[in-house]
Short mmCIF file of C-alpha atoms and ligand atoms in Angstrom, two decimals:
data_model
loop_
_atom_site.label_atom_id
_atom_site.label_comp_id
_atom_site.label_asym_id
_atom_site.label_seq_id
_atom_site.Cartn_x
_atom_site.Cartn_y
_atom_site.Cartn_z
CA MET A 968 -37.71 190.58 -31.07
CA THR A 969 -37.81 194.29 -31.72
CA GLY A 970 -36.96 195.34 -28.19
CA LYS A 971 -38.17 198.80 -27.34
CA ARG A 972 -39.19 199.59 -30.91
CA SER A 973 -42.94 199.55 -31.13
CA SER A 974 -44.63 197.42 -33.77
CA ARG A 975 -47.73 199.61 -33.50
CA ILE A 976 -47.81 201.45 -36.82
CA SER A 977 -50.98 203.25 -37.70
CA GLY A 978 -51.90 203.22 -41.39
CA PHE A 979 -49.00 200.93 -42.38
CA TYR A 980 -51.20 199.37 -45.06
CA ARG A 981 -51.79 202.75 -46.69
CA MET A 982 -48.08 203.52 -47.16
CA PRO A 983 -46.44 202.98 -50.57
CA ILE A 984 -44.32 199.78 -50.61
CA GLU A 985 -41.08 201.81 -50.66
CA ASP A 986 -42.05 203.59 -47.43
CA ARG A 987 -43.08 200.34 -45.76
CA VAL A 988 -39.73 198.80 -46.61
CA LYS A 989 -37.95 201.89 -45.28
CA VAL A 990 -39.82 201.77 -41.96
CA ILE A 991 -39.20 198.05 -41.41
CA ALA A 992 -35.57 198.30 -42.56
CA GLU A 993 -34.99 201.06 -40.05
CA LYS A 994 -36.79 199.30 -37.19
CA THR A 995 -35.20 195.90 -37.75
CA ASP A 996 -31.74 197.04 -38.92
CA LEU A 997 -31.87 195.55 -42.42
CA SER A 998 -28.71 195.92 -44.51
CA PRO A 999 -28.83 197.38 -48.05
CA GLU A 1000 -28.41 193.79 -49.35
CA GLU A 1001 -31.43 192.65 -47.34
CA VAL A 1002 -33.50 195.57 -48.64
CA GLY A 1003 -32.34 194.60 -52.14
CA LEU A 1004 -33.59 191.07 -51.53
CA LEU A 1005 -37.04 192.39 -50.62
CA ARG A 1006 -37.07 194.39 -53.86
CA SER A 1007 -35.92 191.38 -55.92
CA GLY A 1008 -39.38 189.83 -55.63
CA GLY A 1009 -38.63 186.33 -54.39
CA GLY A 1010 -34.96 186.07 -53.69
CA MET A 1011 -34.27 182.59 -55.03
CA SER A 1012 -31.80 181.83 -57.81
CA LEU A 1013 -32.57 179.01 -60.22
CA GLU A 1014 -29.50 177.19 -58.92
CA ALA A 1015 -30.78 177.38 -55.34
CA ALA A 1016 -34.23 176.19 -56.45
CA ASP A 1017 -32.65 173.30 -58.32
CA ARG A 1018 -30.86 172.21 -55.15
CA MET A 1019 -34.08 172.31 -53.14
CA ILE A 1020 -36.42 169.98 -55.07
CA GLU A 1021 -36.38 167.84 -58.23
CA ASN A 1022 -37.20 168.58 -61.90
CA VAL A 1023 -37.05 172.35 -61.36
CA LEU A 1024 -38.10 174.66 -64.19
CA GLY A 1025 -38.37 177.93 -62.30
CA SER A 1026 -39.82 179.25 -59.08
CA ILE A 1027 -43.13 180.75 -57.96
CA ALA A 1028 -43.26 183.81 -55.73
CA TYR A 1029 -45.84 184.70 -53.10
CA PRO A 1030 -46.31 188.18 -51.68
CA PHE A 1031 -44.17 188.63 -48.54
CA SER A 1032 -45.63 190.98 -45.89
CA VAL A 1033 -45.31 191.85 -42.25
CA ALA A 1034 -48.16 191.92 -39.78
CA VAL A 1035 -47.80 194.92 -37.47
CA ASN A 1036 -49.07 195.71 -33.95
CA PHE A 1037 -48.11 192.38 -32.33
CA ARG A 1038 -47.12 192.59 -28.68
CA ILE A 1039 -46.35 189.21 -27.17
CA ASN A 1040 -45.28 188.75 -23.55
CA GLY A 1041 -44.49 192.46 -23.42
CA GLU A 1042 -42.26 192.46 -26.53
CA ASP A 1043 -43.12 193.97 -29.90
CA TYR A 1044 -42.78 191.93 -33.09
CA PHE A 1045 -43.11 192.49 -36.80
CA VAL A 1046 -44.35 189.14 -38.05
CA PRO A 1047 -43.41 188.09 -41.61
CA MET A 1048 -46.27 186.39 -43.46
CA ALA A 1049 -46.56 185.08 -47.02
CA GLY A 1050 -49.46 183.77 -49.04
CA GLU A 1051 -51.99 184.31 -51.76
CA GLU A 1052 -55.13 185.02 -49.73
CA PRO A 1053 -56.21 188.65 -49.32
CA SER A 1054 -57.31 189.96 -45.88
CA VAL A 1055 -55.15 187.56 -43.83
CA VAL A 1056 -52.35 190.02 -42.99
CA ALA A 1057 -54.84 192.87 -42.52
CA ALA A 1058 -56.96 190.85 -40.09
CA ALA A 1059 -53.94 189.66 -38.10
CA SER A 1060 -52.59 193.21 -37.75
CA ASN A 1061 -55.99 194.58 -36.89
CA MET A 1062 -56.73 192.01 -34.18
CA ALA A 1063 -53.18 192.31 -32.81
CA ARG A 1064 -54.00 195.99 -32.27
CA LEU A 1065 -56.98 195.03 -30.09
CA MET A 1066 -54.86 192.51 -28.18
CA ARG A 1067 -51.97 194.88 -27.32
CA GLU A 1068 -53.26 195.96 -23.93
CA GLY A 1069 -50.79 195.37 -21.04
CA GLU A 1070 -48.33 192.60 -21.84
CA GLY A 1071 -50.30 191.92 -25.02
CA ILE A 1072 -50.79 188.31 -26.06
CA ARG A 1073 -49.30 185.89 -23.55
CA THR A 1074 -47.69 182.76 -24.90
CA SER A 1075 -45.97 179.64 -23.64
CA SER A 1076 -44.73 176.37 -25.06
CA THR A 1077 -43.63 172.91 -24.05
CA ASP A 1078 -40.17 171.52 -24.74
CA PRO A 1079 -39.83 170.85 -28.50
CA VAL A 1080 -40.37 167.10 -28.21
CA MET A 1081 -41.34 165.10 -31.31
CA ILE A 1082 -42.49 161.49 -31.48
CA GLY A 1083 -40.86 158.90 -33.73
CA GLN A 1084 -42.83 155.70 -34.32
CA ILE A 1085 -41.49 152.19 -34.83
CA GLN A 1086 -44.14 149.69 -35.89
CA VAL A 1087 -43.62 146.13 -34.63
CA LEU A 1088 -45.63 143.27 -36.20
CA ASP A 1089 -45.86 139.54 -35.47
CA VAL A 1090 -44.88 139.94 -31.81
CA PRO A 1091 -44.94 136.43 -30.25
CA ASP A 1092 -45.61 137.64 -26.69
CA MET A 1093 -46.78 141.24 -26.20
CA SER A 1094 -46.14 141.55 -22.46
CA GLU A 1095 -42.71 139.94 -22.81
CA ALA A 1096 -41.89 142.34 -25.68
CA VAL A 1097 -43.01 145.37 -23.66
CA ARG A 1098 -40.90 144.21 -20.69
CA SER A 1099 -37.74 143.75 -22.78
CA LEU A 1100 -38.12 147.15 -24.40
CA GLN A 1101 -38.70 148.83 -21.03
CA GLU A 1102 -35.60 147.12 -19.59
CA ALA A 1103 -33.54 148.20 -22.58
CA GLU A 1104 -34.79 151.81 -22.57
CA SER A 1105 -31.55 153.51 -21.53
CA LYS A 1106 -29.52 151.44 -24.02
CA LEU A 1107 -32.00 152.33 -26.79
CA LEU A 1108 -31.86 156.03 -25.92
CA LYS A 1109 -28.07 155.92 -25.93
CA ILE A 1110 -27.99 154.36 -29.41
CA ALA A 1111 -30.55 156.87 -30.67
CA ASN A 1112 -28.46 159.74 -29.32
CA GLU A 1113 -25.29 158.39 -30.95
CA GLN A 1114 -27.00 159.15 -34.29
CA ASP A 1115 -27.09 162.89 -33.59
CA PRO A 1116 -24.32 164.16 -31.29
CA ILE A 1117 -24.95 167.74 -32.44
CA LEU A 1118 -28.55 167.65 -31.27
CA VAL A 1119 -27.37 166.21 -27.94
CA LYS A 1120 -24.72 168.93 -27.67
CA PHE A 1121 -27.48 171.55 -27.90
CA GLY A 1122 -29.38 169.91 -25.03
CA GLY A 1123 -31.76 167.85 -27.18
CA GLY A 1124 -31.87 164.20 -28.16
CA ALA A 1125 -33.86 161.07 -27.36
CA LYS A 1126 -35.42 161.42 -23.92
CA GLY A 1127 -37.86 158.58 -23.49
CA LEU A 1128 -39.72 155.58 -24.82
CA GLU A 1129 -43.47 154.94 -24.79
CA LEU A 1130 -45.08 151.69 -25.81
CA ARG A 1131 -48.58 151.26 -27.18
CA GLN A 1132 -50.41 148.12 -28.18
CA ILE A 1133 -53.00 148.71 -30.86
CA ASP A 1134 -55.53 146.48 -32.61
CA THR A 1135 -55.77 147.01 -36.34
CA ASP A 1136 -57.36 145.39 -39.40
CA ALA A 1137 -53.99 143.68 -39.92
CA GLY A 1138 -53.90 142.30 -36.38
CA PRO A 1139 -52.37 143.49 -33.08
CA MET A 1140 -49.25 145.64 -33.24
CA LEU A 1141 -46.77 147.03 -30.79
CA ILE A 1142 -45.99 150.67 -31.49
CA CYS A 1143 -42.83 152.02 -29.98
CA HIS A 1144 -42.70 155.80 -29.53
CA LEU A 1145 -39.31 157.45 -29.29
CA LEU A 1146 -39.55 160.90 -27.69
CA VAL A 1147 -36.94 163.26 -29.08
CA ASP A 1148 -36.26 166.80 -27.94
CA CYS A 1149 -35.45 168.51 -31.25
CA ARG A 1150 -34.38 171.89 -29.81
CA ASP A 1151 -34.25 174.34 -32.75
CA ALA A 1152 -34.86 171.76 -35.48
CA MET A 1153 -38.26 170.71 -36.81
CA GLY A 1154 -36.69 167.32 -36.37
CA ALA A 1155 -38.17 165.01 -39.01
CA ASN A 1156 -34.79 163.97 -40.39
CA ALA A 1157 -33.23 163.66 -36.97
CA VAL A 1158 -36.10 161.55 -35.58
CA ASN A 1159 -36.40 159.34 -38.67
CA THR A 1160 -32.67 158.60 -38.55
CA MET A 1161 -32.92 157.57 -34.90
CA CYS A 1162 -35.95 155.36 -35.54
CA GLU A 1163 -34.22 153.61 -38.43
CA ALA A 1164 -31.15 152.98 -36.27
CA LEU A 1165 -33.25 151.48 -33.46
CA SER A 1166 -35.46 149.38 -35.69
CA PRO A 1167 -33.30 146.19 -35.92
CA ILE A 1168 -32.60 146.28 -32.17
CA VAL A 1169 -36.32 146.66 -31.41
CA ALA A 1170 -37.01 143.69 -33.70
CA ASP A 1171 -34.40 141.61 -31.81
CA LEU A 1172 -35.71 142.59 -28.39
CA THR A 1173 -39.35 141.87 -29.20
CA GLY A 1174 -38.93 138.85 -31.48
CA GLY A 1175 -41.22 140.70 -33.88
CA ARG A 1176 -40.79 142.29 -37.31
CA THR A 1177 -40.35 146.06 -37.56
CA LEU A 1178 -41.92 147.83 -40.51
CA LEU A 1179 -42.46 151.62 -40.46
CA ARG A 1180 -39.94 153.92 -38.74
CA ILE A 1181 -41.10 157.49 -39.10
CA ILE A 1182 -41.92 160.70 -37.24
CA SER A 1183 -45.51 161.38 -36.15
CA ASN A 1184 -46.91 164.76 -37.12
CA LEU A 1185 -49.36 164.57 -34.24
CA ALA A 1186 -46.81 166.49 -32.19
CA ASP A 1187 -48.84 166.58 -29.00
CA TYR A 1188 -45.73 166.92 -26.82
CA ARG A 1189 -44.65 169.99 -28.78
CA LEU A 1190 -47.39 172.48 -28.06
CA ALA A 1191 -47.54 176.25 -28.36
CA ARG A 1192 -50.14 178.28 -26.50
CA ALA A 1193 -51.42 181.84 -26.80
CA GLU A 1194 -53.98 183.71 -24.77
CA CYS A 1195 -55.41 187.21 -24.85
CA VAL A 1196 -58.02 189.50 -23.40
CA VAL A 1197 -59.91 191.97 -25.59
CA LYS A 1198 -61.88 194.70 -23.87
CA LYS A 1199 -65.62 194.57 -24.50
CA GLU A 1200 -65.53 198.21 -25.69
CA ASP A 1201 -63.06 197.20 -28.41
CA MET A 1202 -65.44 194.45 -29.47
CA GLY A 1203 -68.40 196.84 -29.73
CA GLY A 1204 -69.99 195.88 -26.41
CA GLU A 1205 -70.76 192.87 -24.26
CA GLU A 1206 -73.36 191.51 -26.70
CA LYS A 1207 -70.67 191.25 -29.38
CA VAL A 1208 -68.50 189.38 -26.89
CA ASP A 1209 -71.37 186.95 -26.31
CA ASP A 1210 -71.74 186.53 -30.07
CA VAL A 1211 -68.07 185.55 -30.47
CA VAL A 1212 -68.43 183.03 -27.64
CA ALA A 1213 -71.56 181.58 -29.30
CA ALA A 1214 -69.74 181.40 -32.66
CA TRP A 1215 -66.87 179.55 -31.00
CA ALA A 1216 -69.30 177.16 -29.23
CA PHE A 1217 -70.81 176.32 -32.64
CA ALA A 1218 -67.36 175.37 -33.97
CA ASP A 1219 -66.47 173.39 -30.88
CA ALA A 1220 -69.68 171.35 -31.16
CA ASP A 1221 -69.90 170.86 -34.93
CA PRO A 1222 -67.10 169.43 -37.12
CA TYR A 1223 -68.58 171.06 -40.24
CA ARG A 1224 -68.06 174.47 -38.66
CA ALA A 1225 -64.85 173.48 -36.85
CA ALA A 1226 -63.13 172.64 -40.16
CA THR A 1227 -63.58 176.22 -41.39
CA HIS A 1228 -62.93 177.73 -37.95
CA ASN A 1229 -59.60 175.89 -37.69
CA LYS A 1230 -58.83 176.71 -41.33
CA GLY A 1231 -59.07 180.36 -40.28
CA ILE A 1232 -56.48 179.74 -37.55
CA MET A 1233 -54.24 178.02 -40.11
CA ASN A 1234 -54.59 181.04 -42.44
CA GLY A 1235 -52.33 182.83 -39.97
CA VAL A 1236 -50.14 179.92 -38.91
CA VAL A 1237 -49.40 178.76 -42.46
CA ALA A 1238 -48.77 182.31 -43.72
CA VAL A 1239 -45.99 182.66 -41.13
CA ALA A 1240 -44.79 179.13 -41.92
CA LEU A 1241 -44.50 180.02 -45.62
CA ALA A 1242 -42.49 183.15 -44.87
CA PHE A 1243 -40.04 180.97 -42.92
CA ALA A 1244 -39.99 178.09 -45.45
CA GLN A 1245 -41.35 175.71 -42.81
CA ASP A 1246 -42.96 172.32 -43.42
CA HIS A 1247 -46.53 173.63 -43.45
CA ARG A 1248 -47.98 170.21 -44.34
CA ALA A 1249 -46.58 168.91 -41.04
CA LEU A 1250 -48.23 171.83 -39.22
CA GLU A 1251 -51.58 171.27 -40.94
CA ALA A 1252 -51.50 167.53 -40.23
CA GLY A 1253 -50.58 168.11 -36.57
CA ALA A 1254 -53.21 170.79 -36.05
CA HIS A 1255 -56.12 168.81 -37.44
CA ALA A 1256 -55.13 165.55 -35.75
CA TYR A 1257 -54.82 167.45 -32.45
CA ALA A 1258 -58.25 169.02 -33.00
CA ALA A 1259 -59.67 165.48 -33.16
CA ARG A 1260 -57.82 164.14 -30.08
CA THR A 1261 -60.99 163.72 -28.00
CA GLY A 1262 -62.52 161.47 -30.66
CA ARG A 1263 -64.48 164.34 -32.16
CA TYR A 1264 -63.04 167.05 -34.40
CA ARG A 1265 -63.29 170.29 -32.40
CA SER A 1266 -62.08 173.88 -32.27
CA LEU A 1267 -58.38 174.38 -31.58
CA SER A 1268 -59.19 177.61 -29.76
CA ARG A 1269 -61.46 178.53 -26.86
CA TRP A 1270 -63.27 181.86 -26.37
CA SER A 1271 -65.07 182.93 -23.20
CA LYS A 1272 -66.19 186.03 -21.31
CA ASN A 1273 -64.54 187.07 -18.05
CA GLY A 1274 -66.12 188.71 -14.98
CA LYS A 1275 -65.71 192.18 -16.50
CA GLY A 1276 -67.53 191.15 -19.66
CA ASP A 1277 -64.29 191.19 -21.72
CA LEU A 1278 -63.44 188.55 -24.29
CA VAL A 1279 -60.82 185.93 -23.36
CA GLY A 1280 -59.17 183.82 -26.06
CA PHE A 1281 -56.93 180.76 -25.79
CA LEU A 1282 -55.26 178.65 -28.44
CA GLU A 1283 -53.19 175.50 -27.95
CA MET A 1284 -51.85 173.48 -30.84
CA PRO A 1285 -48.87 171.42 -31.94
CA MET A 1286 -46.24 173.63 -33.55
CA ALA A 1287 -43.37 171.66 -35.09
CA VAL A 1288 -41.19 174.43 -36.48
CA GLY A 1289 -37.44 174.75 -36.76
CA LEU A 1290 -34.82 177.43 -37.20
CA VAL A 1291 -32.08 175.03 -38.30
CA GLY A 1292 -32.35 172.30 -40.92
CA GLY A 1293 -35.03 172.11 -43.58
CA ALA A 1294 -35.05 175.13 -45.91
CA THR A 1295 -35.17 177.80 -43.20
CA ARG A 1296 -31.47 178.53 -43.30
CA SER A 1297 -30.98 177.93 -47.02
CA HIS A 1298 -33.84 180.06 -48.35
CA PRO A 1299 -32.69 183.70 -48.50
CA MET A 1300 -36.19 185.08 -47.84
CA ALA A 1301 -36.65 182.78 -44.83
CA ARG A 1302 -33.33 184.07 -43.43
CA LEU A 1303 -34.57 187.61 -43.95
CA ALA A 1304 -37.87 186.74 -42.25
CA LEU A 1305 -35.85 185.55 -39.27
CA LYS A 1306 -33.98 188.83 -39.12
CA ILE A 1307 -37.24 190.83 -39.25
CA LEU A 1308 -38.97 188.75 -36.57
CA GLY A 1309 -35.82 188.60 -34.47
CA VAL A 1310 -36.32 185.27 -32.71
CA SER A 1311 -33.43 183.03 -31.74
CA LYS A 1312 -35.22 179.86 -30.62
CA ALA A 1313 -37.66 177.57 -32.43
CA THR A 1314 -39.98 177.64 -29.41
CA GLU A 1315 -40.18 181.43 -29.69
CA LEU A 1316 -41.15 181.18 -33.37
CA ALA A 1317 -43.74 178.55 -32.40
CA GLU A 1318 -45.23 180.89 -29.79
CA VAL A 1319 -45.40 183.80 -32.22
CA MET A 1320 -47.21 181.51 -34.66
CA ALA A 1321 -49.73 180.56 -31.99
CA ALA A 1322 -50.27 184.27 -31.28
CA VAL A 1323 -50.90 184.90 -34.98
CA GLY A 1324 -53.29 181.92 -35.12
CA LEU A 1325 -55.26 183.35 -32.20
CA ALA A 1326 -55.42 186.83 -33.75
CA GLN A 1327 -56.48 185.36 -37.10
CA ASN A 1328 -59.19 183.33 -35.40
CA LEU A 1329 -60.61 186.44 -33.73
CA GLY A 1330 -60.49 188.32 -37.04
CA ALA A 1331 -62.70 185.68 -38.65
CA LEU A 1332 -65.06 185.36 -35.65
CA ARG A 1333 -65.47 189.12 -35.39
CA ALA A 1334 -66.16 189.52 -39.09
CA LEU A 1335 -68.58 186.58 -39.12
CA THR A 1336 -70.54 187.78 -36.09
CA GLN A 1337 -70.62 191.38 -37.25
CA GLU A 1338 -70.65 192.54 -40.86
CA GLY A 1339 -70.15 189.05 -42.37
CA ILE A 1340 -66.99 187.71 -43.95
CA GLN A 1341 -67.70 188.97 -47.46
CA HIS A 1342 -67.77 192.63 -46.53
CA GLY A 1343 -64.00 192.87 -46.04
CA HIS A 1344 -63.20 190.27 -48.64
CA MET A 1345 -65.24 191.70 -51.46
CA ARG A 1346 -63.11 194.70 -52.37
CA LEU A 1347 -60.06 192.47 -52.47
CA HIS A 1348 -62.00 189.83 -54.34
CA ALA A 1349 -63.16 192.50 -56.81
CA ARG A 1350 -59.52 193.44 -57.40
CA ASN A 1351 -58.62 189.83 -58.19
CA LEU A 1352 -61.60 189.54 -60.54
CA VAL A 1353 -60.78 192.68 -62.55
CA VAL A 1354 -57.14 191.63 -62.88
CA MET A 1355 -58.30 188.20 -64.04
CA ALA A 1356 -60.55 189.98 -66.52
CA GLY A 1357 -57.52 191.73 -68.00
CA ALA A 1358 -57.44 195.10 -66.19
CA GLU A 1359 -54.01 196.74 -65.99
CA GLY A 1360 -52.50 199.95 -64.61
CA ASP A 1361 -54.98 202.75 -63.85
CA VAL A 1362 -57.90 200.69 -65.14
CA ILE A 1363 -57.64 198.38 -62.09
CA GLU A 1364 -58.79 200.88 -59.43
CA GLU A 1365 -61.57 202.28 -61.63
CA ALA A 1366 -62.80 198.78 -62.49
CA VAL A 1367 -62.77 197.77 -58.80
CA ARG A 1368 -64.81 200.87 -57.92
CA LEU A 1369 -67.39 200.17 -60.62
CA LEU A 1370 -67.59 196.48 -59.77
CA VAL A 1371 -68.11 197.16 -56.04
CA GLU A 1372 -70.71 199.85 -56.84
CA SER A 1373 -72.56 197.44 -59.12
CA GLY A 1374 -73.22 195.25 -56.07
CA GLU A 1375 -72.60 192.15 -58.20
CA ILE A 1376 -69.01 191.10 -57.59
CA ARG A 1377 -68.85 188.38 -60.22
CA PHE A 1378 -66.41 187.51 -62.96
CA ASP A 1379 -68.87 188.15 -65.82
CA ARG A 1380 -69.57 191.66 -64.45
CA ALA A 1381 -65.82 192.27 -64.08
CA GLN A 1382 -65.27 191.26 -67.69
CA GLU A 1383 -68.03 193.61 -68.86
CA ILE A 1384 -66.62 196.55 -66.89
CA VAL A 1385 -63.02 195.96 -67.98
CA ARG A 1386 -64.09 195.61 -71.61
CA ARG A 1387 -65.98 198.91 -71.37
CA LEU A 1388 -63.11 200.75 -69.65
CA LYS A 1389 -60.55 199.51 -72.14
CA GLY A 1390 -62.77 200.93 -74.87
P1 LIG B 1818 -32.12 168.61 -40.55
O1 LIG B 1818 -31.81 167.17 -40.38
O2 LIG B 1818 -31.76 169.27 -41.83
O3 LIG B 1818 -31.45 169.47 -39.38
C1 LIG B 1818 -31.53 169.16 -38.03
C2 LIG B 1818 -30.17 168.87 -37.47
O4 LIG B 1818 -29.45 170.09 -37.26
C3 LIG B 1818 -30.22 168.22 -36.11
O5 LIG B 1818 -30.43 166.86 -36.24
C4 LIG B 1818 -28.88 168.59 -35.51
O6 LIG B 1818 -27.91 167.63 -35.85
C5 LIG B 1818 -28.50 169.90 -36.22
N1 LIG B 1818 -28.53 171.08 -35.31
C6 LIG B 1818 -27.63 172.09 -35.30
N2 LIG B 1818 -27.97 173.03 -34.39
C7 LIG B 1818 -29.09 172.62 -33.79
C8 LIG B 1818 -29.95 173.17 -32.78
N3 LIG B 1818 -29.70 174.33 -32.16
N4 LIG B 1818 -31.09 172.49 -32.44
C9 LIG B 1818 -31.39 171.32 -33.05
N5 LIG B 1818 -30.60 170.75 -34.00
C10 LIG B 1818 -29.47 171.39 -34.39
O7 LIG B 1818 -33.66 168.93 -40.34
P2 LIG B 1818 -34.81 168.29 -39.46
O8 LIG B 1818 -35.37 169.40 -38.67
O9 LIG B 1818 -34.37 167.03 -38.75
O10 LIG B 1818 -35.86 167.84 -40.59
C11 LIG B 1818 -36.71 168.79 -41.20
C12 LIG B 1818 -36.98 168.41 -42.63
O11 LIG B 1818 -37.56 167.11 -42.71
C13 LIG B 1818 -37.95 169.34 -43.25
O12 LIG B 1818 -37.45 169.78 -44.49
C14 LIG B 1818 -39.20 168.49 -43.45
O13 LIG B 1818 -39.97 168.95 -44.54
C15 LIG B 1818 -38.62 167.12 -43.67
N6 LIG B 1818 -39.48 165.93 -43.45
C16 LIG B 1818 -40.68 165.98 -42.80
C17 LIG B 1818 -41.42 164.82 -42.58
C18 LIG B 1818 -42.73 164.87 -41.85
O14 LIG B 1818 -43.47 163.89 -41.81
N7 LIG B 1818 -43.06 165.96 -41.20
C19 LIG B 1818 -40.92 163.59 -43.00
C20 LIG B 1818 -39.67 163.56 -43.62
C21 LIG B 1818 -38.95 164.72 -43.83
#
C-alpha cells in the first residue's frame, strides 16, 4: 500500500527507464540495493536458480514493470507486472485511470480456504463410510492440524470436511474434501501433507482404499472479487457502454468467445503472478474451472449499465496466491515486487490481482468495441517484427515508422525495410 502517495502518474510510460525507477524508488522507499536489483535485469544468481528447479543451465528474464493509477478501496497502489506481451501494462494502467473515481475499484475476498482431496475406492458401504467419516471429523481435523502447527499458530489450518459421492468410468467413489485455511500461503504443500497424513485413517474408517491425496486447484472457497464504475463520458458515451455490455454478453453466452475474454483477464492476473513468482498454472487452472462451474464455460466477469448510464464491472474468481512459501520469499525480484506493492496479507495481493484482471478485461472490451484490438497492438507488434528482422539501435524506431506507414505489418515487409535501412 502506498498510503497517501498517489499512484496517478501522467505520462509515466514516456519517461526514460532511469526516471521511472527514480520515481518509484522515491514513492515506495526502495533502498540503493533494491534499485540495483532492478538495474541488474533479472536478479537471480545461477546458484539460486539451481536451488529452485532441476537441470538448470541459466535463467530467462522477463520485463518487470509497474502498472500505475490503481486506486483500490481508497488506497493507491503501484502494481508490479511481468511478462512478454506488449500492451498489457499500458491497458491496465489506462483502465485503472478510468476506474479511480471515488474509492476507486472496490475489492473483497473470502477466507483463504483451499480444498484437499482424498480419493476413496472400493468402499463396501457408502452411507456407512460417510457416517464414520462425519463422526470422526474433529479427530481428522486435529490430526491434519498436527501436521502444520505454524499454519495453526497464524490462525489457519484444517477447518472442515466435505464428502462427495461421484460416479465415474471406474465405478463409484467417495471423495473426501479437507478444507484448509492457508492464511498467507498458497498452501499446496501444506494441504498435500495433511491429505497424505489422513489417507490411511480415512481408508480405515471407510473400509475402502485411498488413492490420490492432492490439493484441488478449483479453489472456489478462496475467491477474490473486484468491482468498478466507469462514467459513461469516460467511455465515450452511453452507446459505448451498451457496446461493452453486448460484448460481455457474447462472451458469457459463447465458450469460443469466453475463452479469449477470460484469457484477457488472465493477461493481467498472470502478469502480476509472474512478478511475484506465484504458481500461475494453479491460477489458470482455477480460473477456467471456475468459469465452467455452471456446466457451461462462461465469462468470469460481468458488465452492466447502471441507472445513470455508467458502466459497472464485476469480477469474481479463485485466487490461490501466497506471500510465504513457494518462491515468493526466495526470489529476489518477487521480494522487491512485494515491497513496491506494499501488501502484507495474501488476501490483499489476491484482491489487487482481481482488480488488475477487471481493468485488463475492460481494456480489451473497450479496444474491441472501439478501434479494434490491432490498432494499439500494431505499433508494438511492428517493433517486435523489426527486431526479429535484425534491426538494432537507431534503426529500430525508423523501421517501425516505415513499417507502420506501409500499412502492411508483416515479417516479410519488416525484413525488406530493415535490409534497406541497414544499406
Ligand atoms: P510452503 O509449504 O513452502 O509454505 C507454507 C508454510 O509456511 C505453511 O504450511 C506454514 O507452515 C508456513 N507459514 C509461515 N507463516 C505463515 C503464514 N502467515 N500463513 C500461512 N503459512 C505460514 O508452501 P505452500 O504454500 O504450502 O505450497 C506452495 C507451493 O506448492 C508452490 O510452489 C506451488 O507451485 C507448489 N505446488 C502446487 C501444486 C498445485 O496443484 N497447485 C501441487 C504441488 C505443489
